[in-house]
Amino acid sequence: YEIYQCDWSSDVCSSDLIDWTIEKTGPAICTAGDTCEYTITVTNNNPGGPAFTGDLTLIEETVPTGLPIQMSSLADPDWDCIPANTDTECTGSDVFPPGIPIPITVIIDIPDDFTGTQLTNCVAIPDRPPACHTVEVVQPNLPPNINIEKIALAEECEAGSICPFAITITNTGGTFNGTLVFKDTITQPG
């Protein structure tokens, strides 16, 4: 990475000498075949110090790897993002005044054939801890696949007593929106 020098007398400082804070937020759910948008908030935590002006490199990593990434900020709407091994290096020019959070938008393209159920995206300034966010990925074209399982929680039940059961409902298909109604018929041994 490019090494910057800090010259406090001329109010010029490098990215590797600034106390940065980086946070990442995003939606709870994204859809395969669409984009997933995150917000990175970068803050220069040097009160009374100079603003950082220039190129800042952020390392983006997604799990699973290899998904196309775009970045933009108000000052630089087209950050340069280059895939490198399992991550992507994004560099953009911006001004980071002390104490003022600067939002950066990250857009990840999720392919139609995405087979996972989660996408984790992490971002870091080189040599600093990452900020991560995980979303659930749903398939838009799959119908719901609702399964209901009922098991007895007691081996035996006495007449007139309460007999406990556990009912588990799972959906292994697409998103289900609505009210689920099921019938639990009690039969008597005969």
Backbone as a printed PyTorch tensor [residue, N CA C, xyz], in Angstrom:
tensor([[[  0.8310,  -1.1850,   0.0000],
         [  0.0000,   0.0000,   0.0000],
         [  0.8710,   1.2420,   0.0000]],

        [[  0.3110,   2.3120,  -0.4950],
         [  1.0620,   3.5610,  -0.5160],
         [  1.2650,   4.0720,   0.9060]],

        [[  2.4560,   4.4830,   1.2280],
         [  2.7740,   5.0030,   2.5550],
         [  2.7520,   6.5240,   2.4880]],

        [[  1.9680,   7.1330,   3.3460],
         [  1.8740,   8.5840,   3.4040],
         [  2.7080,   9.0840,   4.5760]],

        [[  3.1170,  10.3230,   4.5120],
         [  3.8260,  10.9560,   5.6180],
         [  2.9190,  12.0200,   6.2280]],

        [[  3.0930,  12.2560,   7.5180],
         [  2.2550,  13.2130,   8.2100],
         [  3.0650,  14.4810,   8.4860]],

        [[  2.5680,  15.6110,   8.0430],
         [  3.2180,  16.8900,   8.2800],
         [  2.2060,  17.7890,   8.9790]],

        [[  2.2230,  17.7760,  10.3360],
         [  1.2280,  18.5120,  11.1090],
         [  1.3320,  20.0150,  10.8880]],

        [[  2.5350,  20.5180,  10.5740],
         [  2.6800,  21.9630,  10.3900],
         [  1.9490,  22.4440,   9.1390]],

        [[  1.7930,  21.5600,   8.1480],
         [  1.1170,  21.9900,   6.9190],
         [ -0.2770,  21.3930,   6.8040]],

        [[ -0.7810,  20.8180,   7.9160],
         [ -2.1230,  20.2390,   7.9320],
         [ -2.3200,  19.1400,   6.8830]],

        [[ -1.3070,  18.3600,   6.6430],
         [ -1.4200,  17.2230,   5.7320],
         [ -1.0870,  15.9750,   6.5260]],

        [[ -1.9430,  14.9670,   6.4290],
         [ -1.7020,  13.7510,   7.2040],
         [ -1.9740,  12.5260,   6.3530]],

        [[ -1.3470,  11.4130,   6.6810],
         [ -1.4960,  10.1890,   5.9140],
         [ -2.5250,   9.2600,   6.5410]],

        [[ -3.0560,   8.3450,   5.7430],
         [ -4.0980,   7.4350,   6.2250],
         [ -3.5770,   6.4580,   7.2640]],

        [[ -2.2860,   6.1110,   7.2160],
         [ -1.7760,   5.1180,   8.1630],
         [ -1.4730,   5.7030,   9.5380]],

        [[ -1.5370,   7.0290,   9.7050],
         [ -1.2750,   7.6380,  10.9950],
         [ -2.5310,   8.2090,  11.6440]],

        [[ -3.6750,   8.0250,  11.0140],
         [ -4.9360,   8.5530,  11.5440],
         [ -5.6470,   7.4730,  12.3470]],

        [[ -6.2760,   7.8930,  13.4410],
         [ -7.0990,   6.9950,  14.2490],
         [ -8.4710,   6.9150,  13.5720]],

        [[ -8.6750,   5.8590,  12.7750],
         [ -9.9180,   5.7020,  12.0170],
         [-10.9240,   4.8630,  12.7960]],

        [[-12.2170,   5.1700,  12.6150],
         [-13.3020,   4.2930,  13.0320],
         [-14.0730,   3.9300,  11.7740]],

        [[-14.4030,   2.6570,  11.6420],
         [-15.1480,   2.2190,  10.4750],
         [-16.3140,   1.3480,  10.9380]],

        [[-17.5070,   1.6470,  10.4370],
         [-18.7110,   0.8930,  10.7790],
         [-19.4020,   0.4840,   9.4980]],

        [[-20.1530,  -0.6310,   9.5530],
         [-20.8770,  -1.0970,   8.3740],
         [-22.2890,  -1.4460,   8.7710]],

        [[-23.2690,  -0.9680,   8.0080],
         [-24.6760,  -1.3040,   8.2210],
         [-25.2630,  -1.7600,   6.8950]],

        [[-26.3700,  -2.4760,   6.9870],
         [-27.0200,  -2.9580,   5.7780],
         [-28.3720,  -3.5430,   6.1000]],

        [[-29.0550,  -4.0460,   5.0980],
         [-30.3840,  -4.6150,   5.3070],
         [-30.3120,  -5.9650,   6.0020]],

        [[-31.4540,  -6.4590,   6.4570],
         [-31.5170,  -7.7910,   7.0660],
         [-31.6300,  -8.8670,   5.9970]],

        [[-32.2830,  -8.5340,   4.8620],
         [-32.5270,  -9.5160,   3.8090],
         [-32.1780,  -8.9050,   2.4580]],

        [[-31.5240,  -9.6880,   1.6000],
         [-31.2790,  -9.3340,   0.2100],
         [-31.7730, -10.4840,  -0.6610]],

        [[-31.9980, -10.1980,  -1.9380],
         [-32.5750, -11.1840,  -2.8440],
         [-31.5650, -11.5900,  -3.8980]],

        [[-31.4580, -12.9020,  -4.1410],
         [-30.5920, -13.4030,  -5.2110],
         [-31.0640, -12.8260,  -6.5370]],

        [[-30.1130, -12.4790,  -7.4210],
         [-30.4490, -11.8790,  -8.7030],
         [-30.6140, -10.3770,  -8.6290]],

        [[-30.3030,  -9.7930,  -7.4910],
         [-30.4610,  -8.3580,  -7.2930],
         [-29.1870,  -7.8130,  -6.6400]],

        [[-29.1830,  -6.5410,  -6.3200],
         [-28.0410,  -5.9600,  -5.6220],
         [-28.3570,  -5.8430,  -4.1380]],

        [[-27.3160,  -5.8050,  -3.3390],
         [-27.4400,  -5.6470,  -1.8940],
         [-26.6060,  -4.4260,  -1.5240]],

        [[-27.2440,  -3.4410,  -0.8870],
         [-26.5680,  -2.1700,  -0.6120],
         [-26.2370,  -2.0250,   0.8730]],

        [[-24.9710,  -1.7190,   1.1450],
         [-24.4820,  -1.4890,   2.4970],
         [-24.0390,  -0.0330,   2.6170]],

        [[-23.9280,   0.4430,   3.8450],
         [-23.3290,   1.7520,   4.0870],
         [-22.1430,   1.5740,   5.0250]],

        [[-21.0000,   2.0790,   4.5850],
         [-19.8010,   2.1230,   5.4210],
         [-19.7010,   3.5500,   5.9460]],

        [[-19.4460,   3.6990,   7.2270],
         [-19.2370,   5.0280,   7.7910],
         [-17.8040,   5.0940,   8.3030]],

        [[-17.0310,   5.9910,   7.7140],
         [-15.6190,   6.1530,   8.0680],
         [-15.4580,   7.4790,   8.8000]],

        [[-14.7930,   7.4340,   9.9590],
         [-14.5840,   8.6480,  10.7450],
         [-13.1100,   8.8160,  11.0710]],

        [[-12.6020,  10.0280,  10.8450],
         [-11.2490,  10.4250,  11.2280],
         [-11.3390,  10.9110,  12.6800]],

        [[-10.7770,  10.1460,  13.6060],
         [-10.9030,  10.4560,  15.0390],
         [ -9.6960,  11.2120,  15.5840]],

        [[ -9.2690,  12.2270,  14.8970],
         [ -8.1500,  13.0420,  15.3710],
         [ -8.6490,  14.4480,  15.6800]],

        [[ -9.2760,  14.6570,  16.8640],
         [ -9.8100,  15.9750,  17.1820],
         [ -8.7030,  17.0180,  17.1760]],

        [[ -8.9790,  18.1180,  16.5090],
         [ -7.9970,  19.1960,  16.4440],
         [ -6.9230,  18.9760,  15.4060]],

        [[ -6.9030,  17.7900,  14.7970],
         [ -5.9000,  17.5080,  13.7750],
         [ -6.4050,  17.9060,  12.4020]],

        [[ -5.5880,  17.6730,  11.3780],
         [ -5.9870,  18.0510,  10.0280],
         [ -6.9560,  17.0360,   9.4280]],

        [[ -7.6370,  17.4640,   8.3900],
         [ -8.4600,  16.5470,   7.6090],
         [ -7.5460,  15.6600,   6.7810]],

        [[ -7.9890,  14.4470,   6.5370],
         [ -7.2790,  13.5900,   5.5860],
         [ -7.8960,  13.8330,   4.2280]],

        [[ -7.0850,  14.2350,   3.2670],
         [ -7.5510,  14.4860,   1.9100],
         [ -6.7210,  13.6400,   0.9710]],

        [[ -7.3990,  12.8600,   0.1390],
         [ -6.6750,  12.0430,  -0.8230],
         [ -7.2830,  10.6750,  -0.9720]],

        [[ -6.4730,   9.7600,  -1.4760],
         [ -6.9380,   8.4070,  -1.7250],
         [ -6.9410,   7.5900,  -0.4450]],

        [[ -8.0380,   6.8830,  -0.2130],
         [ -8.1520,   5.9590,   0.9070],
         [ -8.4630,   4.5850,   0.3320]],

        [[ -7.7260,   3.5810,   0.7700],
         [ -7.9570,   2.2180,   0.3060],
         [ -8.7200,   1.4470,   1.3580]],

        [[ -9.8070,   0.8050,   0.9410],
         [-10.5950,  -0.0630,   1.8020],
         [-10.5420,  -1.4700,   1.2380]],

        [[-10.4090,  -2.4580,   2.1230],
         [-10.3840,  -3.8620,   1.7160],
         [-11.7640,  -4.4460,   1.9720]],

        [[-12.4260,  -4.9020,   0.9150],
         [-13.7490,  -5.5130,   0.9930],
         [-13.6090,  -7.0200,   0.8520]],

        [[-14.2670,  -7.7530,   1.7390],
         [-14.2500,  -9.2150,   1.6340],
         [-15.6630,  -9.7320,   1.8320]],

        [[-16.0920, -10.5970,   0.9280],
         [-17.4080, -11.2090,   1.0560],
         [-17.2610, -12.7000,   1.2460]],

        [[-18.2000, -13.2770,   1.9780],
         [-18.2820, -14.7310,   2.1250],
         [-19.6930, -15.0990,   1.7080]],

        [[-19.8610, -15.8340,   0.6120],
         [-18.8260, -16.4030,  -0.2550],
         [-18.0810, -15.3250,  -1.0580]],

        [[-16.9210, -15.7080,  -1.5930],
         [-16.0400, -14.7620,  -2.2750],
         [-16.4190, -14.6080,  -3.7450]],

        [[-15.8170, -13.6050,  -4.3680],
         [-15.9150, -13.4500,  -5.8090],
         [-17.1050, -12.6790,  -6.3330]],

        [[-17.8910, -12.0310,  -5.4700],
         [-19.0450, -11.2820,  -5.9470],
         [-18.6200,  -9.8740,  -6.3720]],

        [[-19.1770,  -9.3520,  -7.4900],
         [-18.8100,  -8.0080,  -7.9470],
         [-19.1960,  -6.9320,  -6.9330]],

        [[-18.2980,  -5.9660,  -6.7240],
         [-18.4930,  -4.9110,  -5.7270],
         [-18.3250,  -3.5500,  -6.3940]],

        [[-19.2150,  -2.6040,  -6.0290],
         [-19.0850,  -1.2080,  -6.4530],
         [-19.0910,  -0.3470,  -5.2000]],

        [[-18.3450,   0.7580,  -5.2240],
         [-18.3240,   1.6950,  -4.0960],
         [-18.5010,   3.1090,  -4.6120]],

        [[-19.1500,   3.9280,  -3.7720],
         [-19.2730,   5.3370,  -4.1420],
         [-19.4280,   6.1760,  -2.8760]],

        [[-18.9770,   7.4130,  -2.9690],
         [-19.1870,   8.3890,  -1.8950],
         [-19.6050,   9.6880,  -2.5470]],

        [[-20.0300,  10.6380,  -1.7470],
         [-20.5010,  11.9010,  -2.2960],
         [-19.4080,  12.5990,  -3.1040]],

        [[-18.1890,  12.6080,  -2.5920],
         [-17.0940,  13.2980,  -3.2680],
         [-16.5360,  12.4980,  -4.4430]],

        [[-16.6400,  11.1740,  -4.3880],
         [-16.0870,  10.3110,  -5.4300],
         [-17.1150,   9.2360,  -5.7620]],

        [[-17.9840,   9.4790,  -6.7660],
         [-19.0540,   8.5330,  -7.0530],
         [-18.5970,   7.2370,  -7.7130]],

        [[-17.3320,   7.1250,  -8.0650],
         [-16.8800,   5.9140,  -8.7480],
         [-15.5320,   5.4610,  -8.2030]],

        [[-15.5640,   4.8080,  -7.0360],
         [-14.3370,   4.2720,  -6.4610],
         [-13.8020,   3.1670,  -7.3680]],

        [[-12.5010,   3.0090,  -7.3840],
         [-11.8540,   1.9890,  -8.2030],
         [-11.7440,   0.7050,  -7.3810]],

        [[-12.5210,  -0.3260,  -7.7530],
         [-12.5270,  -1.5960,  -7.0160],
         [-11.9040,  -2.6920,  -7.8730]],

        [[-10.8370,  -3.2950,  -7.3590],
         [-10.0870,  -4.3090,  -8.1010],
         [-10.0590,  -5.5970,  -7.2940]],

        [[-10.5840,  -6.7130,  -7.8580],
         [-10.5120,  -8.0050,  -7.1530],
         [ -9.0550,  -8.4150,  -6.9410]],

        [[ -8.7650,  -8.9340,  -5.7460],
         [ -7.4130,  -9.4020,  -5.4090],
         [ -7.5390, -10.6340,  -4.5230]],

        [[ -7.2730, -11.7950,  -5.0590],
         [ -7.3880, -13.0680,  -4.3310],
         [ -8.8060, -13.2470,  -3.7990]],

        [[ -8.9900, -13.2980,  -2.4880],
         [-10.3170, -13.5230,  -1.9120],
         [-11.0150, -12.2330,  -1.5200]],

        [[-10.3660, -11.0800,  -1.7510],
         [-11.0000,  -9.8200,  -1.3850],
         [-10.9280,  -8.8450,  -2.5590]],

        [[-11.4400,  -7.6600,  -2.3310],
         [-11.4370,  -6.6000,  -3.3410],
         [-10.8690,  -5.3420,  -2.6930]],

        [[ -9.9230,  -4.7020,  -3.3710],
         [ -9.3590,  -3.4430,  -2.8900],
         [-10.0620,  -2.2980,  -3.5960]],

        [[-10.6670,  -1.4090,  -2.8130],
         [-11.3640,  -0.2520,  -3.3710],
         [-10.6560,   1.0190,  -2.9230]],

        [[-10.3540,   1.8920,  -3.8760],
         [ -9.6650,   3.1430,  -3.5740],
         [-10.4840,   4.3050,  -4.1130]],

        [[-10.6660,   5.3020,  -3.2690],
         [-11.4030,   6.4910,  -3.6810],
         [-10.8200,   7.7200,  -3.0350]],

        [[-11.0840,   8.8680,  -3.6450],
         [-10.6020,  10.1450,  -3.1160],
         [-11.7340,  10.8350,  -2.3790]],

        [[-11.4340,  11.3020,  -1.1930],
         [-12.4460,  11.9980,  -0.4070],
         [-11.7370,  12.8730,   0.6100]],

        [[-12.5140,  13.6900,   1.3040],
         [-11.9950,  14.5160,   2.3940],
         [-12.6190,  13.9950,   3.6730]],

        [[-11.7840,  13.6780,   4.6620],
         [-12.2390,  13.1450,   5.9330],
         [-11.8510,  14.1120,   7.0490]],

        [[-12.7120,  15.1140,   7.3320],
         [-12.4160,  16.0520,   8.4170],
         [-12.4840,  15.3380,   9.7680]],

        [[-11.7400,  15.8060,  10.7620],
         [-11.7810,  15.1670,  12.0790],
         [-13.1870,  15.1890,  12.6770]],

        [[-13.6210,  14.0340,  13.1810],
         [-14.8690,  13.9280,  13.9160],
         [-16.1380,  13.9140,  13.0860]],

        [[-16.0410,  13.9560,  11.7760],
         [-17.2410,  13.9670,  10.9280],
         [-17.3470,  12.6350,  10.1900]],

        [[-18.3890,  11.8340,  10.4810],
         [-18.5610,  10.5550,   9.7930],
         [-18.8600,  10.7690,   8.3010]],

        [[-18.1500,  10.0560,   7.4580],
         [-18.3400,  10.1420,   6.0090],
         [-18.9490,   8.8160,   5.5240]],

        [[-20.1710,   8.8570,   4.9410],
         [-20.7950,   7.6260,   4.4560],
         [-20.2660,   7.2360,   3.0780]],

        [[-20.0620,   5.9470,   2.8990],
         [-19.6440,   5.3800,   1.6120],
         [-20.6130,   4.2450,   1.3070]],

        [[-21.1370,   4.2260,   0.0920],
         [-22.0920,   3.1900,  -0.3050],
         [-21.3590,   2.0330,  -0.9660]],

        [[-21.7280,   0.8160,  -0.5750],
         [-21.1810,  -0.3980,  -1.1800],
         [-22.3440,  -1.1700,  -1.7820]],

        [[-22.2160,  -1.5380,  -3.0470],
         [-23.2500,  -2.3250,  -3.7170],
         [-22.6240,  -3.6270,  -4.1770]],

        [[-23.2500,  -4.7380,  -3.7600],
         [-22.7640,  -6.0670,  -4.1390],
         [-23.8170,  -6.7220,  -5.0280]],

        [[-23.3840,  -7.2350,  -6.1760],
         [-24.2800,  -7.9570,  -7.0780],
         [-24.3750,  -9.4100,  -6.6330]],

        [[-25.6060,  -9.8440,  -6.3110],
         [-25.8280, -11.2390,  -5.9310],
         [-26.3790, -11.9600,  -7.1560]],

        [[-25.6800, -12.9790,  -7.6670],
         [-26.1380, -13.6470,  -8.8930],
         [-27.4400, -14.4340,  -8.6850]],

        [[-28.1360, -14.6780,  -9.8050],
         [-29.3750, -15.4670,  -9.7770],
         [-29.1610, -16.8520,  -9.1870]],

        [[-28.0030, -17.4380,  -9.4840],
         [-27.7450, -18.8200,  -9.0550],
         [-27.0460, -18.9020,  -7.6940]],

        [[-27.1510, -17.8410,  -6.8970],
         [-26.5680, -17.8440,  -5.5510],
         [-27.2060, -18.9800,  -4.7480]],

        [[-26.3890, -19.8760,  -4.1920],
         [-26.9290, -21.0560,  -3.5190],
         [-26.9260, -20.9610,  -2.0030]],

        [[-26.2850, -19.9680,  -1.4520],
         [-26.2350, -19.8560,   0.0050],
         [-27.4780, -19.2040,   0.5690]],

        [[-27.5490, -19.1430,   1.8750],
         [-28.6570, -18.4720,   2.5500],
         [-28.1950, -17.2150,   3.2660]],

        [[-26.8690, -16.9900,   3.3340],
         [-26.3310, -15.8000,   3.9910],
         [-25.1910, -15.2210,   3.1750]],

        [[-25.0100, -13.9100,   3.3200],
         [-23.8960, -13.2050,   2.7100],
         [-23.2820, -12.3200,   3.7830]],

        [[-22.0030, -12.5320,   4.0580],
         [-21.2860, -11.7020,   5.0220],
         [-20.3210, -10.8150,   4.2660]],

        [[-20.3620,  -9.5250,   4.5600],
         [-19.4790,  -8.5740,   3.9110],
         [-18.7170,  -7.8180,   4.9920]],

        [[-17.3890,  -7.7960,   4.8540],
         [-16.5230,  -7.0980,   5.8090],
         [-15.7180,  -6.0390,   5.0660]],

        [[-15.4190,  -4.9630,   5.7610],
         [-14.5900,  -3.9080,   5.1930],
         [-13.5570,  -3.5010,   6.2350]],

        [[-12.3700,  -3.1690,   5.7600],
         [-11.3110,  -2.7360,   6.6780],
         [-10.3950,  -1.7520,   5.9740]],

        [[ -9.8470,  -0.8500,   6.7420],
         [ -8.7230,  -0.0480,   6.2980],
         [ -7.5090,  -0.9310,   6.5340]],

        [[ -6.5510,  -0.9920,   5.5900],
         [ -5.4110,  -1.9060,   5.7620],
         [ -4.7910,  -1.8220,   7.1540]],

        [[ -4.5250,  -2.9920,   7.7200],
         [ -3.8790,  -3.1450,   9.0250],
         [ -4.7460,  -2.6770,  10.1870]],

        [[ -6.0510,  -2.6380,   9.9830],
         [ -6.9790,  -2.2880,  11.0650],
         [ -8.0900,  -3.3360,  11.1060]],

        [[ -8.7800,  -3.4720,  12.2500],
         [ -9.8290,  -4.4860,  12.3590],
         [-10.9960,  -4.2090,  11.4070]],

        [[-11.6420,  -5.2690,  10.8920],
         [-12.7450,  -5.0750,   9.9560],
         [-14.0690,  -4.7800,  10.6630]],

        [[-14.9950,  -4.2280,   9.8970],
         [-16.3960,  -4.0790,  10.3140],
         [-17.2070,  -4.9640,   9.3710]],

        [[-18.0870,  -5.8010,   9.9350],
         [-18.8020,  -6.7960,   9.1290],
         [-20.3150,  -6.6710,   9.3000]],

        [[-21.0260,  -7.1650,   8.3050],
         [-22.4920,  -7.2190,   8.3460],
         [-22.9340,  -8.4570,   7.5710]],

        [[-23.8750,  -9.2150,   8.1420],
         [-24.3930, -10.4250,   7.5000],
         [-25.8620, -10.2300,   7.1680]],

        [[-26.2400, -10.6330,   5.9520],
         [-27.6430, -10.5720,   5.5320],
         [-28.1170, -11.9700,   5.1540]],

        [[-29.4260, -12.1740,   5.2690],
         [-30.0510, -13.3920,   4.7650],
         [-30.3110, -13.1840,   3.2770]],

        [[-30.0000, -14.1920,   2.4710],
         [-30.2520, -14.1200,   1.0320],
         [-31.4010, -15.0580,   0.7020]],

        [[-32.4420, -14.5030,   0.0750],
         [-33.6070, -15.3030,  -0.3010],
         [-33.6630, -15.4540,  -1.8100]],

        [[-34.2660, -16.5390,  -2.2520],
         [-34.4740, -16.8030,  -3.6640],
         [-35.8680, -16.3110,  -4.0380]],

        [[-35.9940, -15.3780,  -4.9800],
         [-37.3060, -14.7940,  -5.2700],
         [-38.2550, -15.7280,  -6.0070]],

        [[-37.7250, -16.6700,  -6.7670],
         [-38.5740, -17.4870,  -7.6280],
         [-38.9480, -18.8400,  -7.0260]],

        [[-38.4700, -19.1230,  -5.8500],
         [-38.7960, -20.4120,  -5.2360],
         [-40.0980, -20.3020,  -4.4520]],

        [[-40.9840, -21.2830,  -4.5790],
         [-42.1800, -21.2780,  -3.7380],
         [-41.8010, -21.6750,  -2.3150]],

        [[-42.6010, -21.2880,  -1.3370],
         [-42.3220, -21.7280,   0.0370],
         [-42.3920, -23.2540,   0.1130]],

        [[-41.6130, -23.8250,   0.9950],
         [-41.6340, -25.2710,   1.2350],
         [-41.7630, -25.4590,   2.7480]],

        [[-43.0140, -25.4340,   3.2220],
         [-43.3020, -25.4740,   4.6510],
         [-43.3480, -26.9150,   5.1340]],

        [[-42.6330, -27.1880,   6.2020],
         [-42.6410, -28.5110,   6.8320],
         [-43.0350, -28.3590,   8.2970]],

        [[-43.8850, -29.2720,   8.7610],
         [-44.3300, -29.2620,  10.1550],
         [-43.9780, -30.6020,  10.7690]],

        [[-43.3460, -30.5460,  11.9240],
         [-42.9710, -31.7630,  12.6390],
         [-43.5120, -31.6700,  14.0650]],

        [[-44.1250, -32.7640,  14.5040],
         [-44.6830, -32.8040,  15.8570],
         [-44.0890, -34.0030,  16.5770]],

        [[-43.5560, -33.7570,  17.7660],
         [-43.0090, -34.8640,  18.5710],
         [-43.5390, -34.7590,  19.9980]],

        [[-43.7450, -35.9370,  20.6100],
         [-44.1880, -35.9810,  22.0050],
         [-43.0050, -35.6850,  22.9110]],

        [[-43.2450, -34.9110,  23.9460],
         [-42.1870, -34.5820,  24.8920],
         [-42.2000, -35.4950,  26.1150]],

        [[-43.1750, -36.3780,  26.1720],
         [-43.2560, -37.3540,  27.2700],
         [-43.4750, -38.7340,  26.6610]],

        [[-42.8830, -39.7470,  27.2930],
         [-43.0550, -41.1020,  26.7770],
         [-44.4670, -41.6240,  27.0120]],

        [[-45.0690, -41.2320,  28.1180],
         [-46.4250, -41.6840,  28.4510],
         [-47.2180, -40.5030,  28.9940]],

        [[-48.5380, -40.5770,  28.8110],
         [-49.4420, -39.5700,  29.3740],
         [-50.5790, -40.3000,  30.0900]],

        [[-50.9650, -39.7610,  31.2130],
         [-52.0750, -40.3430,  31.9630],
         [-53.3670, -39.6550,  31.5810]],

        [[-54.4570, -40.4150,  31.6480],
         [-55.7730, -39.8610,  31.3300],
         [-56.0680, -38.6800,  32.2460]],

        [[-56.5780, -37.5940,  31.6730],
         [-56.9250, -36.4160,  32.4460],
         [-55.7600, -35.4630,  32.6920]],

        [[-54.5510, -35.8200,  32.2610],
         [-53.3950, -34.9390,  32.4810],
         [-53.0170, -34.2490,  31.1740]],

        [[-52.1540, -33.2780,  31.3040],
         [-51.6630, -32.5710,  30.1180],
         [-50.5080, -33.3650,  29.5270]],

        [[-50.5580, -33.5520,  28.2260],
         [-49.5140, -34.2970,  27.5330],
         [-48.7870, -33.3310,  26.5990]],

        [[-47.5200, -32.9910,  26.8840],
         [-46.8210, -31.9760,  26.0920],
         [-46.2690, -32.5110,  24.7610]],

        [[-46.3800, -31.6610,  23.7350],
         [-45.8190, -31.9350,  22.4160],
         [-45.0570, -30.6980,  21.9590]],

        [[-44.1250, -30.8940,  21.0470],
         [-43.4130, -29.7720,  20.4240],
         [-43.7220, -29.7850,  18.9390]],

        [[-44.1020, -28.6300,  18.4080],
         [-44.3650, -28.4930,  16.9860],
         [-43.3080, -27.5490,  16.4120]],

        [[-42.5930, -28.0300,  15.3810],
         [-41.5540, -27.2380,  14.7230],
         [-41.9850, -26.9720,  13.2920]],

        [[-41.9780, -25.7030,  12.8950],
         [-42.3500, -25.3100,  11.5430],
         [-41.1080, -24.7210,  10.8810]],

        [[-40.7320, -25.2650,   9.7210],
         [-39.5710, -24.7650,   8.9840],
         [-39.9710, -24.4820,   7.5430]],

        [[-39.2680, -23.5310,   6.9310],
         [-39.4610, -23.2150,   5.5200],
         [-38.1190, -23.3420,   4.8320]],

        [[-37.9780, -24.3330,   3.9710],
         [-36.7250, -24.5430,   3.2500],
         [-36.8050, -24.0220,   1.8170]],

        [[-37.8520, -23.2600,   1.5000],
         [-38.0250, -22.7130,   0.1590],
         [-37.9250, -21.2130,   0.1580]],

        [[-38.7040, -20.5850,  -0.7360],
         [-38.7140, -19.1360,  -0.8620],
         [-39.4610, -18.4750,   0.2810]],

        [[-39.4550, -17.1620,   0.2670],
         [-40.0750, -16.3890,   1.3390],
         [-41.5700, -16.6480,   1.4130]],

        [[-42.0840, -16.8220,   2.6390],
         [-43.5150, -16.9970,   2.8730],
         [-44.0430, -15.7330,   3.5250]],

        [[-44.9930, -15.1010,   2.8700],
         [-45.6310, -13.9110,   3.4290],
         [-47.1100, -14.2240,   3.6070]],

        [[-47.5920, -14.1920,   4.8110],
         [-49.0000, -14.4650,   5.0440],
         [-49.2050, -15.1080,   6.3900]],

        [[-50.3710, -15.7010,   6.5630],
         [-50.7260, -16.3640,   7.8130],
         [-50.6900, -17.8690,   7.5810]],

        [[-49.9960, -18.5680,   8.4420],
         [-49.9110, -20.0210,   8.3490],
         [-50.9550, -20.6260,   9.2840]],

        [[-51.8090, -21.4810,   8.7300],
         [-52.8390, -22.1500,   9.5180],
         [-52.6350, -23.6490,   9.3600]],

        [[-52.6180, -24.3540,  10.4860],
         [-52.5420, -25.8130,  10.4080],
         [-53.5080, -26.4100,  11.4120]],

        [[-53.9010, -27.6560,  11.1610],
         [-54.8820, -28.3550,  11.9920],
         [-54.1620, -29.4660,  12.7470]],

        [[-54.3850, -29.5340,  14.0460],
         [-53.7790, -30.5810,  14.8880],
         [-54.9310, -31.4580,  15.4210]],

        [[-55.0990, -32.5960,  14.7870],
         [-56.2010, -33.5000,  15.1580],
         [-55.7200, -34.4400,  16.2440]],

        [[-56.4900, -34.4860,  17.3210],
         [-56.1700, -35.3740,  18.4540],
         [-56.9970, -36.6450,  18.3180]],

        [[-56.3190, -37.7500,  18.2970],
         [-57.0380, -39.0440,  18.1990],
         [-56.9240, -39.7700,  19.5190]],

        [[-57.9510, -40.5110,  19.8310],
         [-57.9540, -41.3140,  21.0630],
         [-57.6320, -42.7530,  20.7060]],

        [[-56.7970, -43.4010,  21.4980],
         [-56.4930, -44.8150,  21.2020],
         [-57.7730, -45.6280,  21.2950]],

        [[-57.9010, -46.5730,  20.4410],
         [-59.1460, -47.2990,  20.4510],
         [-58.9090, -48.6990,  20.2180]]])
